[in-house]
mmCIF file of C-alpha atoms in Angstrom:
data_model
loop_
_atom_site.group_PDB
_atom_site.id
_atom_site.type_symbol
_atom_site.label_atom_id
_atom_site.label_comp_id
_atom_site.label_asym_id
_atom_site.label_seq_id
_atom_site.Cartn_x
_atom_site.Cartn_y
_atom_site.Cartn_z
ATOM 1 C CA MET R 880 -17.728 -0.008 -4.673
ATOM 2 C CA GLU R 881 -17.355 3.498 -6.429
ATOM 3 C CA VAL R 882 -14.402 5.921 -5.764
ATOM 4 C CA GLU R 883 -13.983 9.417 -7.185
ATOM 5 C CA LEU R 884 -10.578 9.787 -8.700
ATOM 6 C CA ARG R 885 -8.325 12.832 -9.532
ATOM 7 C CA ASP R 886 -10.398 14.003 -12.754
ATOM 8 C CA GLY R 887 -13.597 13.895 -10.704
ATOM 9 C CA ASN R 888 -14.844 10.982 -12.422
ATOM 10 C CA MET R 889 -16.318 8.020 -10.507
ATOM 11 C CA LYS R 890 -15.096 4.381 -11.177
ATOM 12 C CA LYS R 891 -16.675 1.085 -10.075
ATOM 13 C CA GLU R 892 -14.459 -1.713 -8.627
ATOM 14 C CA SER R 893 -14.494 -5.052 -9.907
ATOM 15 C CA VAL R 894 -14.732 -7.649 -6.878
ATOM 16 C CA SER R 895 -13.598 -10.623 -8.469
ATOM 17 C CA ARG R 896 -10.082 -11.156 -10.198
ATOM 18 C CA PRO R 897 -7.693 -14.423 -9.366
ATOM 19 C CA ASN R 898 -4.578 -14.104 -8.193
ATOM 20 C CA PRO R 899 -1.984 -16.298 -6.867
ATOM 21 C CA PHE R 900 -0.772 -15.571 -3.356
ATOM 22 C CA PRO R 901 2.625 -13.347 -2.822
ATOM 23 C CA PRO R 902 5.358 -14.801 -4.175
ATOM 24 C CA LYS R 903 8.943 -14.755 -2.534
ATOM 25 C CA LEU R 904 10.181 -11.045 -2.119
ATOM 26 C CA ALA R 905 12.935 -10.489 -4.438
ATOM 27 C CA ALA R 906 16.251 -9.489 -2.625
ATOM 28 C CA SER R 907 17.007 -6.354 -4.226
ATOM 29 C CA ILE R 908 14.670 -3.870 -5.835
ATOM 30 C CA THR R 909 15.248 -1.738 -8.818
ATOM 31 C CA TRP R 910 15.084 1.904 -8.409
ATOM 32 C CA LEU R 911 12.905 3.838 -10.919
ATOM 33 C CA PRO R 912 14.623 5.428 -13.498
ATOM 34 C CA VAL R 913 14.745 9.541 -13.251
ATOM 35 C CA THR R 914 13.856 10.236 -16.710
ATOM 36 C CA GLN R 915 13.738 13.574 -18.231
ATOM 37 C CA GLU R 916 9.576 13.342 -18.442
ATOM 38 C CA LEU R 917 9.623 13.001 -14.396
ATOM 39 C CA SER R 918 12.673 15.413 -13.677
ATOM 40 C CA PHE R 919 12.521 17.154 -10.590
ATOM 41 C CA GLN R 920 13.815 20.233 -12.124
ATOM 42 C CA LYS R 921 10.910 20.687 -14.591
ATOM 43 C CA PHE R 922 8.917 21.511 -11.347
ATOM 44 C CA ILE R 923 11.200 24.131 -10.456
ATOM 45 C CA GLU R 924 11.094 25.659 -14.231
ATOM 46 C CA GLN R 925 7.148 25.627 -13.903
ATOM 47 C CA SER R 926 7.947 28.139 -10.711
ATOM 48 C CA ASP R 927 9.523 31.478 -10.677
ATOM 49 C CA LEU R 928 12.461 30.118 -8.185
ATOM 50 C CA LEU R 929 14.731 28.517 -10.729
ATOM 51 C CA GLU R 930 17.622 30.925 -9.490
ATOM 52 C CA GLU R 931 17.351 30.042 -5.741
ATOM 53 C CA LEU R 932 16.719 26.403 -6.699
ATOM 54 C CA LYS R 933 19.030 24.399 -9.060
ATOM 55 C CA TYR R 934 18.824 21.239 -7.932
ATOM 56 C CA ASP R 935 17.890 18.126 -9.637
ATOM 57 C CA PHE R 936 17.429 14.147 -8.506
ATOM 58 C CA ASN R 937 20.824 12.214 -9.725
ATOM 59 C CA GLU R 938 20.888 8.574 -11.211
ATOM 60 C CA LYS R 939 20.919 7.680 -7.481
ATOM 61 C CA ALA R 940 17.576 9.723 -6.556
ATOM 62 C CA GLU R 941 19.833 12.033 -4.669
ATOM 63 C CA LEU R 942 19.002 15.663 -4.765
ATOM 64 C CA ARG R 943 22.159 17.524 -6.053
ATOM 65 C CA HIS R 944 22.525 21.111 -7.399
ATOM 66 C CA THR R 945 22.504 21.036 -11.386
ATOM 67 C CA GLU R 946 25.847 22.845 -12.094
ATOM 68 C CA THR R 947 28.138 21.982 -8.987
ATOM 69 C CA GLN R 948 26.392 18.423 -8.160
ATOM 70 C CA ARG R 949 26.705 19.429 -4.243
ATOM 71 C CA PRO R 950 24.078 18.774 -1.820
ATOM 72 C CA PHE R 951 21.235 21.181 -1.185
ATOM 73 C CA VAL R 952 22.813 24.088 0.870
ATOM 74 C CA PHE R 953 20.012 25.911 3.225
ATOM 75 C CA ASN R 954 22.331 29.011 3.651
ATOM 76 C CA TYR R 955 21.784 30.410 0.659
ATOM 77 C CA TYR R 956 20.865 34.080 1.450
ATOM 78 C CA LYS R 957 23.957 34.634 3.797
ATOM 79 C CA ASN R 958 22.745 34.280 7.320
ATOM 80 C CA VAL R 959 19.387 35.536 6.594
ATOM 81 C CA LEU R 960 17.280 33.050 8.129
ATOM 82 C CA GLU R 961 13.595 33.983 7.353
ATOM 83 C CA ARG R 962 14.598 34.199 3.766
ATOM 84 C CA ASN R 963 16.550 30.590 3.974
ATOM 85 C CA SER R 964 13.290 29.317 5.955
ATOM 86 C CA LYS R 965 11.041 30.263 3.330
ATOM 87 C CA ARG R 966 13.141 28.889 0.895
ATOM 88 C CA TYR R 967 13.315 25.895 2.182
ATOM 89 C CA GLN R 968 9.640 25.607 2.911
ATOM 90 C CA ALA R 969 9.227 26.224 -1.391
ATOM 91 C CA LEU R 970 11.522 23.462 -2.242
ATOM 92 C CA GLY R 971 9.518 20.890 0.277
ATOM 93 C CA ARG R 972 6.230 22.277 -1.609
ATOM 94 C CA LEU R 973 7.671 21.408 -4.645
ATOM 95 C CA LEU R 974 9.283 18.095 -3.588
ATOM 96 C CA GLN R 975 5.636 17.421 -2.373
ATOM 97 C CA GLN R 976 4.289 17.689 -5.858
ATOM 98 C CA TYR R 977 6.905 15.837 -7.669
ATOM 99 C CA ILE R 978 6.580 12.939 -5.295
ATOM 100 C CA TYR R 979 2.967 13.221 -5.974
ATOM 101 C CA GLU R 980 3.532 12.440 -9.612
ATOM 102 C CA LEU R 981 5.750 9.863 -8.837
ATOM 103 C CA LEU R 982 3.109 8.113 -6.967
ATOM 104 C CA GLU R 983 0.889 8.492 -10.133
ATOM 105 C CA LYS R 984 3.269 7.789 -13.025
ATOM 106 C CA VAL R 985 5.887 5.516 -11.700
ATOM 107 C CA CYS R 986 4.048 3.610 -9.151
ATOM 108 C CA LYS R 987 0.496 3.842 -11.032
ATOM 109 C CA LEU R 988 -1.419 4.510 -8.106
ATOM 110 C CA GLN R 989 -4.667 6.279 -7.828
ATOM 111 C CA LYS R 990 -5.388 9.766 -6.086
ATOM 112 C CA VAL R 991 -8.732 9.384 -4.430
ATOM 113 C CA TYR R 992 -10.217 12.667 -2.863
ATOM 114 C CA ILE R 993 -12.232 12.371 0.521
ATOM 115 C CA PRO R 994 -15.021 12.964 1.384
ATOM 116 C CA GLN R 995 -16.347 11.728 -1.750
ATOM 117 C CA GLU R 996 -19.940 13.212 -1.522
ATOM 118 C CA VAL R 997 -18.378 17.321 -1.170
ATOM 119 C CA ASP R 998 -16.340 18.932 -3.965
ATOM 120 C CA LYS R 999 -17.227 22.642 -3.425
ATOM 121 C CA GLU R 1000 -14.587 22.888 -0.050
ATOM 122 C CA PRO R 1001 -11.396 21.798 0.965
ATOM 123 C CA ARG R 1002 -10.674 18.096 0.708
ATOM 124 C CA SER R 1003 -7.839 15.619 1.960
ATOM 125 C CA PHE R 1004 -6.901 12.832 -0.364
ATOM 126 C CA PHE R 1005 -4.939 9.681 -0.625
ATOM 127 C CA PHE R 1006 -3.299 7.157 -2.877
ATOM 128 C CA MET R 1007 -4.177 3.401 -3.426
ATOM 129 C CA SER R 1008 -3.234 1.029 -5.991
ATOM 130 C CA GLU R 1009 -5.932 -0.139 -8.498
ATOM 131 C CA ARG R 1010 -7.347 -3.568 -6.968
ATOM 132 C CA ALA R 1011 -7.076 -2.045 -3.393
ATOM 133 C CA LEU R 1012 -10.767 -1.930 -3.024
ATOM 134 C CA THR R 1013 -11.494 -4.976 -4.732
ATOM 135 C CA ASN R 1014 -12.251 -8.628 -3.408
ATOM 136 C CA HIS R 1015 -9.052 -9.799 -5.231
ATOM 137 C CA PRO R 1016 -7.230 -11.965 -2.518
ATOM 138 C CA SER R 1017 -3.878 -10.036 -1.280
ATOM 139 C CA VAL R 1018 -2.225 -8.500 0.877
ATOM 140 C CA LEU R 1019 -3.597 -5.006 1.387
ATOM 141 C CA LEU R 1020 -0.361 -2.876 2.751
ATOM 142 C CA VAL R 1021 -1.116 0.572 4.461
ATOM 143 C CA LEU R 1022 1.348 3.068 4.935
ATOM 144 C CA LEU R 1023 0.890 5.765 7.730
ATOM 145 C CA GLN R 1024 3.830 8.244 8.329
ATOM 146 C CA ASP R 1025 4.886 10.136 10.722
ATOM 147 C CA GLN R 1026 3.171 13.840 12.012
ATOM 148 C CA GLY R 1027 5.128 16.583 10.431
ATOM 149 C CA VAL R 1028 5.169 19.124 7.588
ATOM 150 C CA PHE R 1029 5.365 16.327 4.786
ATOM 151 C CA GLN R 1030 2.761 14.712 3.116
ATOM 152 C CA ALA R 1031 1.501 11.453 1.598
ATOM 153 C CA GLY R 1032 4.414 9.517 -0.163
ATOM 154 C CA GLN R 1033 6.870 10.647 2.297
ATOM 155 C CA TRP R 1034 8.697 9.211 5.392
ATOM 156 C CA SER R 1035 10.771 12.481 6.099
ATOM 157 C CA GLN R 1036 11.361 15.548 3.944
ATOM 158 C CA GLN R 1037 14.299 16.164 5.688
ATOM 159 C CA ALA R 1038 15.826 12.766 4.284
ATOM 160 C CA VAL R 1039 14.508 13.367 1.190
ATOM 161 C CA ILE R 1040 16.588 16.431 0.948
ATOM 162 C CA HIS R 1041 19.442 15.446 2.384
ATOM 163 C CA HIS R 1042 19.388 11.544 1.394
ATOM 164 C CA GLY R 1043 17.718 11.144 -1.123
ATOM 165 C CA LEU R 1044 14.194 9.472 -2.641
ATOM 166 C CA GLN R 1045 15.445 6.178 -1.774
ATOM 167 C CA HIS R 1046 15.437 6.737 2.249
ATOM 168 C CA GLY R 1047 12.793 9.850 2.530
ATOM 169 C CA SER R 1048 10.084 8.808 0.360
ATOM 170 C CA GLN R 1049 7.712 5.660 0.439
ATOM 171 C CA ILE R 1050 8.484 4.857 -3.487
ATOM 172 C CA PRO R 1051 10.935 1.814 -2.595
ATOM 173 C CA CYS R 1052 8.621 0.461 -0.108
ATOM 174 C CA ILE R 1053 5.489 0.762 -2.565
ATOM 175 C CA GLN R 1054 8.014 -0.837 -5.432
ATOM 176 C CA MET R 1055 8.780 -3.875 -2.643
ATOM 177 C CA ALA R 1056 4.951 -4.263 -2.105
ATOM 178 C CA VAL R 1057 4.100 -4.126 -5.809
ATOM 179 C CA GLN R 1058 6.620 -6.782 -6.464
ATOM 180 C CA ALA R 1059 5.719 -8.898 -3.740
ATOM 181 C CA HIS R 1060 1.756 -8.685 -5.263
ATOM 182 C CA TYR R 1061 0.405 -6.588 -2.652
ATOM 183 C CA ASP R 1062 -2.235 -3.826 -3.062
ATOM 184 C CA VAL R 1063 -1.264 -0.595 -1.351
ATOM 185 C CA ILE R 1064 -3.278 2.498 0.596
ATOM 186 C CA VAL R 1065 -0.642 5.478 1.169
ATOM 187 C CA LEU R 1066 -2.413 7.875 3.754
ATOM 188 C CA ASN R 1067 -2.054 11.323 3.732
ATOM 189 C CA PRO R 1068 -2.332 12.069 7.752
ATOM 190 C CA ASN R 1069 -1.002 15.470 7.629
ATOM 191 C CA GLY R 1070 -2.708 17.381 5.184
ATOM 192 C CA ASN R 1071 -5.657 18.709 7.971
ATOM 193 C CA PHE R 1072 -5.995 21.908 6.623
ATOM 194 C CA VAL R 1073 -5.554 24.788 3.928
ATOM 195 C CA ASP R 1074 -4.122 28.016 4.584
ATOM 196 C CA LEU R 1075 -5.657 30.013 2.085
ATOM 197 C CA LYS R 1076 -2.937 33.022 1.831
ATOM 198 C CA MET R 1077 0.211 30.727 1.318
ATOM 199 C CA GLU R 1078 -1.751 28.845 -1.359
ATOM 200 C CA LYS R 1079 -2.670 32.070 -2.811
ATOM 201 C CA GLU R 1080 1.096 32.836 -2.695
ATOM 202 C CA TRP R 1081 2.147 29.508 -3.746
ATOM 203 C CA LYS R 1082 -0.210 29.177 -7.152
ATOM 204 C CA GLY R 1083 1.435 32.943 -8.086
ATOM 205 C CA LEU R 1084 4.818 31.359 -7.843
ATOM 206 C CA LEU R 1085 3.346 28.361 -10.044
ATOM 207 C CA THR R 1086 2.182 30.162 -12.739
ATOM 208 C CA GLN R 1087 3.178 28.633 -16.326
ATOM 209 C CA ASN R 1088 2.462 32.261 -18.121
ATOM 210 C CA ILE R 1089 5.242 34.489 -19.817
ATOM 211 C CA GLU R 1090 5.385 37.376 -17.320
ATOM 212 C CA SER R 1091 8.533 40.286 -17.337
ATOM 213 C CA SER R 1092 11.552 38.764 -15.659
ATOM 214 C CA SER R 1093 11.040 42.001 -13.151
ATOM 215 C CA LEU R 1094 7.428 40.711 -12.325
ATOM 216 C CA LYS R 1095 8.611 37.367 -11.614
ATOM 217 C CA MET R 1096 11.402 38.600 -8.980
ATOM 218 C CA VAL R 1097 8.920 40.407 -7.188
ATOM 219 C CA GLN R 1098 6.854 37.644 -6.774
ATOM 220 C CA ALA R 1099 9.611 35.248 -5.650
ATOM 221 C CA GLU R 1100 10.894 37.747 -3.339
ATOM 222 C CA SER R 1101 7.314 38.607 -1.866
ATOM 223 C CA PHE R 1102 7.126 34.737 -1.297
ATOM 224 C CA LEU R 1103 10.391 34.126 0.046
ATOM 225 C CA SER R 1104 10.468 37.452 2.691
ATOM 226 C CA LEU R 1105 7.121 38.128 3.717
ATOM 227 C CA GLN R 1106 5.355 36.525 6.706
ATOM 228 C CA GLN R 1107 1.651 36.046 6.329
ATOM 229 C CA PRO R 1108 -0.559 35.500 8.756
ATOM 230 C CA LEU R 1109 -2.238 32.197 8.687
ATOM 231 C CA GLN R 1110 -6.165 31.705 7.223
ATOM 232 C CA CYS R 1111 -6.885 27.983 7.898
ATOM 233 C CA ILE R 1112 -9.440 26.006 6.690
ATOM 234 C CA PRO R 1113 -9.509 22.221 8.208
ATOM 235 C CA LYS R 1114 -10.262 19.881 5.990
ATOM 236 C CA ARG R 1115 -13.624 17.625 6.504
ATOM 237 C CA CYS R 1116 -12.812 14.125 7.833
ATOM 238 C CA SER R 1117 -9.187 14.946 8.026
ATOM 239 C CA ASN R 1118 -8.938 17.516 10.905
ATOM 240 C CA THR R 1119 -6.578 15.484 12.663
ATOM 241 C CA PRO R 1120 -4.375 12.275 11.722
ATOM 242 C CA GLU R 1121 -6.888 10.354 13.943
ATOM 243 C CA GLU R 1122 -10.219 11.497 12.075
ATOM 244 C CA HIS R 1123 -8.086 10.717 8.438
ATOM 245 C CA MET R 1124 -7.497 7.027 9.504
ATOM 246 C CA ALA R 1125 -10.727 6.121 10.995
ATOM 247 C CA TYR R 1126 -12.603 7.834 8.261
ATOM 248 C CA ILE R 1127 -10.446 5.954 5.575
ATOM 249 C CA TRP R 1128 -11.049 2.495 7.560
ATOM 250 C CA ASP R 1129 -14.513 3.092 7.498
ATOM 251 C CA TYR R 1130 -14.961 3.799 4.640
ATOM 252 C CA PHE R 1131 -12.514 2.041 2.067
ATOM 253 C CA ILE R 1132 -10.462 -0.707 4.131
ATOM 254 C CA SER R 1133 -13.304 -2.234 6.132
ATOM 255 C CA LYS R 1134 -15.379 -2.725 3.116
ATOM 256 C CA THR R 1135 -12.448 -4.902 1.130
ATOM 257 C CA GLU R 1136 -12.937 -8.712 1.566
ATOM 258 C CA GLY R 1137 -10.632 -11.430 0.855
ATOM 259 C CA LYS R 1138 -7.817 -9.202 2.088
ATOM 260 C CA ASP R 1139 -4.989 -9.701 4.475
ATOM 261 C CA VAL R 1140 -4.106 -6.217 5.965
ATOM 262 C CA ALA R 1141 -0.652 -5.092 7.058
ATOM 263 C CA PHE R 1142 0.148 -1.847 8.468
ATOM 264 C CA ILE R 1143 3.600 -0.031 8.339
ATOM 265 C CA VAL R 1144 3.307 2.816 10.498
ATOM 266 C CA HIS R 1145 6.303 5.362 11.723
ATOM 267 C CA GLY R 1146 6.761 7.643 14.649
ATOM 268 C CA TYR R 1147 3.080 9.436 15.713
ATOM 269 C CA GLY R 1148 1.739 7.252 13.009
ATOM 270 C CA GLY R 1149 1.945 4.152 15.555
ATOM 271 C CA LEU R 1150 -0.285 6.517 18.388
ATOM 272 C CA VAL R 1151 -2.826 6.874 15.308
ATOM 273 C CA PHE R 1152 -2.956 3.227 14.698
ATOM 274 C CA MET R 1153 -3.461 2.159 18.668
ATOM 275 C CA ASP R 1154 -6.494 4.866 18.476
ATOM 276 C CA LEU R 1155 -7.793 3.223 15.285
ATOM 277 C CA LEU R 1156 -7.467 -0.735 17.268
ATOM 278 C CA VAL R 1157 -9.124 0.779 20.695
ATOM 279 C CA HIS R 1158 -12.242 2.652 18.606
ATOM 280 C CA ARG R 1159 -12.636 -0.114 16.067
ATOM 281 C CA LYS R 1160 -11.775 -3.272 17.979
ATOM 282 C CA TRP R 1161 -13.502 -6.028 16.620
ATOM 283 C CA GLU R 1162 -12.724 -4.804 12.712
ATOM 284 C CA VAL R 1163 -8.829 -4.322 13.108
ATOM 285 C CA THR R 1164 -8.590 -7.396 15.129
ATOM 286 C CA SER R 1165 -10.276 -9.722 12.528
ATOM 287 C CA LYS R 1166 -9.032 -7.775 9.579
ATOM 288 C CA VAL R 1167 -5.239 -6.789 10.037
ATOM 289 C CA TYR R 1168 -2.657 -9.616 10.312
ATOM 290 C CA ALA R 1169 0.770 -7.898 10.887
ATOM 291 C CA VAL R 1170 1.598 -4.246 12.034
ATOM 292 C CA ALA R 1171 5.329 -2.915 11.687
ATOM 293 C CA LEU R 1172 5.659 -0.048 13.987
ATOM 294 C CA ILE R 1173 9.008 2.291 13.338
ATOM 295 C CA ASP R 1174 10.042 4.398 16.257
ATOM 296 C CA SER R 1175 6.792 4.397 17.162
ATOM 297 C CA GLU R 1176 4.909 7.219 19.601
ATOM 298 C CA HIS R 1177 2.174 5.037 20.955
ATOM 299 C CA HIS R 1178 1.582 4.506 24.731
ATOM 300 C CA VAL R 1179 0.030 1.187 25.094
ATOM 301 C CA GLY R 1180 -0.818 1.791 28.896
ATOM 302 C CA HIS R 1181 -2.614 5.274 28.104
ATOM 303 C CA GLN R 1182 -4.458 3.910 25.058
ATOM 304 C CA LEU R 1183 -5.007 0.113 25.820
ATOM 305 C CA GLY R 1184 -5.035 0.281 29.159
ATOM 306 C CA SER R 1185 -6.121 -3.096 30.709
ATOM 307 C CA ASP R 1186 -8.108 -4.582 28.053
ATOM 308 C CA GLY R 1187 -6.479 -8.122 28.142
ATOM 309 C CA GLN R 1188 -8.041 -8.862 24.327
ATOM 310 C CA LEU R 1189 -6.188 -5.802 22.682
ATOM 311 C CA LEU R 1190 -3.126 -6.851 24.814
ATOM 312 C CA ALA R 1191 -3.041 -10.480 23.688
ATOM 313 C CA TRP R 1192 -3.726 -9.233 19.942
ATOM 314 C CA ILE R 1193 -0.872 -6.661 19.928
ATOM 315 C CA LYS R 1194 1.835 -9.167 21.301
ATOM 316 C CA HIS R 1195 0.830 -11.763 18.364
ATOM 317 C CA HIS R 1196 0.634 -9.137 15.505
ATOM 318 C CA CYS R 1197 2.983 -6.410 16.199
ATOM 319 C CA ARG R 1198 6.501 -5.996 16.097
ATOM 320 C CA GLU R 1199 8.455 -2.638 16.428
ATOM 321 C CA TRP R 1200 12.076 -1.347 14.905
ATOM 322 C CA VAL R 1201 14.055 1.092 16.946
ATOM 323 C CA THR R 1202 16.805 3.489 16.325
ATOM 324 C CA SER R 1203 19.702 1.803 17.512
ATOM 325 C CA PRO R 1204 23.601 0.974 17.368
ATOM 326 C CA LYS R 1205 22.821 -2.641 17.248
ATOM 327 C CA PRO R 1206 22.699 -4.378 13.475
ATOM 328 C CA LEU R 1207 19.473 -4.703 12.033
ATOM 329 C CA ASP R 1208 17.079 -7.313 13.718
ATOM 330 C CA LYS R 1209 19.077 -7.738 16.624
ATOM 331 C CA PRO R 1210 16.624 -7.556 19.933
ATOM 332 C CA VAL R 1211 16.921 -4.142 21.587
ATOM 333 C CA ALA R 1212 16.034 -3.897 25.623
ATOM 334 C CA THR R 1213 13.823 -1.175 26.451
ATOM 335 C CA ILE R 1214 13.404 0.982 29.967
ATOM 336 C CA LEU R 1215 9.535 0.541 29.824
ATOM 337 C CA LYS R 1216 8.226 -3.297 29.214
ATOM 338 C CA LYS R 1217 7.403 -3.761 25.761
ATOM 339 C CA GLU R 1218 4.076 -6.164 25.188
ATOM 340 C CA PHE R 1219 5.560 -6.886 21.741
ATOM 341 C CA PRO R 1220 9.188 -8.000 19.957
ATOM 342 C CA VAL R 1221 11.531 -4.648 19.456
ATOM 343 C CA VAL R 1222 14.485 -4.949 17.131
ATOM 344 C CA SER R 1223 16.874 -2.908 16.069
ATOM 345 C CA ALA R 1224 16.642 -0.639 12.644
ATOM 346 C CA GLY R 1225 19.852 -0.937 11.619
ATOM 347 C CA THR R 1226 20.623 3.060 12.196
ATOM 348 C CA GLU R 1227 20.725 5.467 15.252
ATOM 349 C CA LYS R 1228 19.153 8.102 12.736
ATOM 350 C CA ARG R 1229 15.280 8.386 13.435
ATOM 351 C CA ASN R 1230 14.477 9.803 9.818
ATOM 352 C CA LEU R 1231 16.597 6.664 8.060
ATOM 353 C CA ALA R 1232 14.920 3.686 10.204
ATOM 354 C CA PRO R 1233 12.086 3.295 7.654
ATOM 355 C CA SER R 1234 14.106 2.760 4.957
ATOM 356 C CA CYS R 1235 16.795 0.527 6.467
ATOM 357 C CA SER R 1236 14.458 -1.610 8.126
ATOM 358 C CA LEU R 1237 12.249 -2.165 5.052
ATOM 359 C CA GLN R 1238 13.750 -5.352 4.050
ATOM 360 C CA SER R 1239 13.224 -6.873 7.415
ATOM 361 C CA ILE R 1240 9.811 -5.482 7.681
ATOM 362 C CA PHE R 1241 8.775 -7.387 4.394
ATOM 363 C CA LYS R 1242 10.477 -10.476 5.663
ATOM 364 C CA TYR R 1243 8.060 -10.071 8.688
ATOM 365 C CA PHE R 1244 5.100 -9.852 6.637
ATOM 366 C CA ASN R 1245 5.884 -13.044 4.838
ATOM 367 C CA LYS R 1246 7.042 -15.022 7.779
ATOM 368 C CA ALA R 1247 3.387 -13.649 9.491
ATOM 369 C CA LEU R 1248 1.266 -14.448 6.672
ATOM 370 C CA ARG R 1249 2.793 -18.116 6.361
ATOM 371 C CA ALA R 1250 2.310 -18.864 9.930
ATOM 372 C CA LYS R 1251 -0.993 -16.889 10.262
ATOM 373 C CA THR R 1252 -2.980 -17.776 13.115
ATOM 374 C CA THR R 1253 -6.177 -15.962 13.803
ATOM 375 C CA ILE R 1254 -7.031 -15.091 17.581
ATOM 376 C CA SER R 1255 -10.777 -14.565 17.705
ATOM 377 C CA PHE R 1256 -12.510 -12.834 19.912
ATOM 378 C CA PRO R 1257 -16.114 -12.990 21.748
ATOM 379 C CA GLN R 1258 -18.137 -10.081 20.848
ATOM 380 C CA GLY R 1259 -20.965 -10.722 23.084
ATOM 381 C CA PRO R 1260 -21.378 -12.289 26.719
ATOM 382 C CA ILE R 1261 -19.737 -15.944 26.796
ATOM 383 C CA VAL R 1262 -22.279 -18.759 27.618
ATOM 384 C CA THR R 1263 -20.754 -21.066 29.930
ATOM 385 C CA ARG R 1264 -22.288 -24.859 31.115
ATOM 386 C CA SER R 1265 -23.491 -23.160 34.385
ATOM 387 C CA ALA R 1266 -25.272 -20.465 32.976
ATOM 388 C CA THR R 1267 -26.845 -22.933 30.574
ATOM 389 C CA LYS R 1268 -27.950 -24.637 33.379
ATOM 390 C CA ARG R 1269 -29.395 -21.863 35.743
ATOM 391 C CA LYS R 1270 -31.122 -20.635 32.870
ATOM 392 C CA GLN R 1271 -32.905 -24.185 32.046
ATOM 393 C CA SER R 1272 -33.895 -24.339 35.991
ATOM 394 C CA ALA R 1273 -35.736 -21.167 36.034
#
């Protein structure tokens, strides 16, 4: 299979690589070193917002002011909500680019643009590990985030800013997967369109050319104070999270062989997965062995209806972690009947649920893989003994 990489080149994936089965997951995961080369402050220095955003990540991967070492403060412009909101938006865009850099340089993932046959219009992309599309026998872990302003590699932008990369980014999850010898695909379901006016303003702020300080100040003031009307162009094959998921399933995940596929889905990502399950029923039920849902927004009754085969499949292959005051992994009672086990995520904060439940989720994956039992669903009419007799007598 050929895939287009970030530089536009095509790379043919190998289809045969020996590999032992995933070893037991280690109890602790070593956090990436925040080196000078990958400093977040360098991203800010390349923009014209250095004075407004004097922040960097410390050795604990927490966002702190470079001078006071205090957490991020939203109210930088005293009681001017619009400008503070634009500053927060600019910080989010910088964090987005920084996390993309970490995905490629620290996690060693490849950035793949879709659709592959198009290169002169706005396109979406996702990230994957080098062996994700090979027939190399392993677990393929797919990360499907919640709906929001954040992009690939983040569970929650708010958690990144206020609790650090350990809790808000998907990097710890990817590191755990790599340590367990999983392959990884990081979806980008929220990158559905490009806003031409905002992109123009943004690129103006990220110029690395030497300019006068007065011009820089004017550019920053313009970005932080003016509300521009949107000029949005949808990205083909990624107009919605559901379309993004379906495209990557059809053209990438479904074409792999020898992979045991697992999903971690958060919030709206649960609804997106159930949509895929309904529309790609036979493929998904035959390839996916476990799904970890976190505070999912799916609705079994509306999405799966009374399909007995799918209801039986999710009962055996899905588990949900929900926000709760109960300790991690304790069963949680719900108002509506759940078709699969529901346990506590070990936190009452929605944006911390993914990071708090990760260790438990990987234990679930490993246990499910060891005790793997495939429920085979017939894809055609069931031939019974009585039907055979009727056919012979006819």
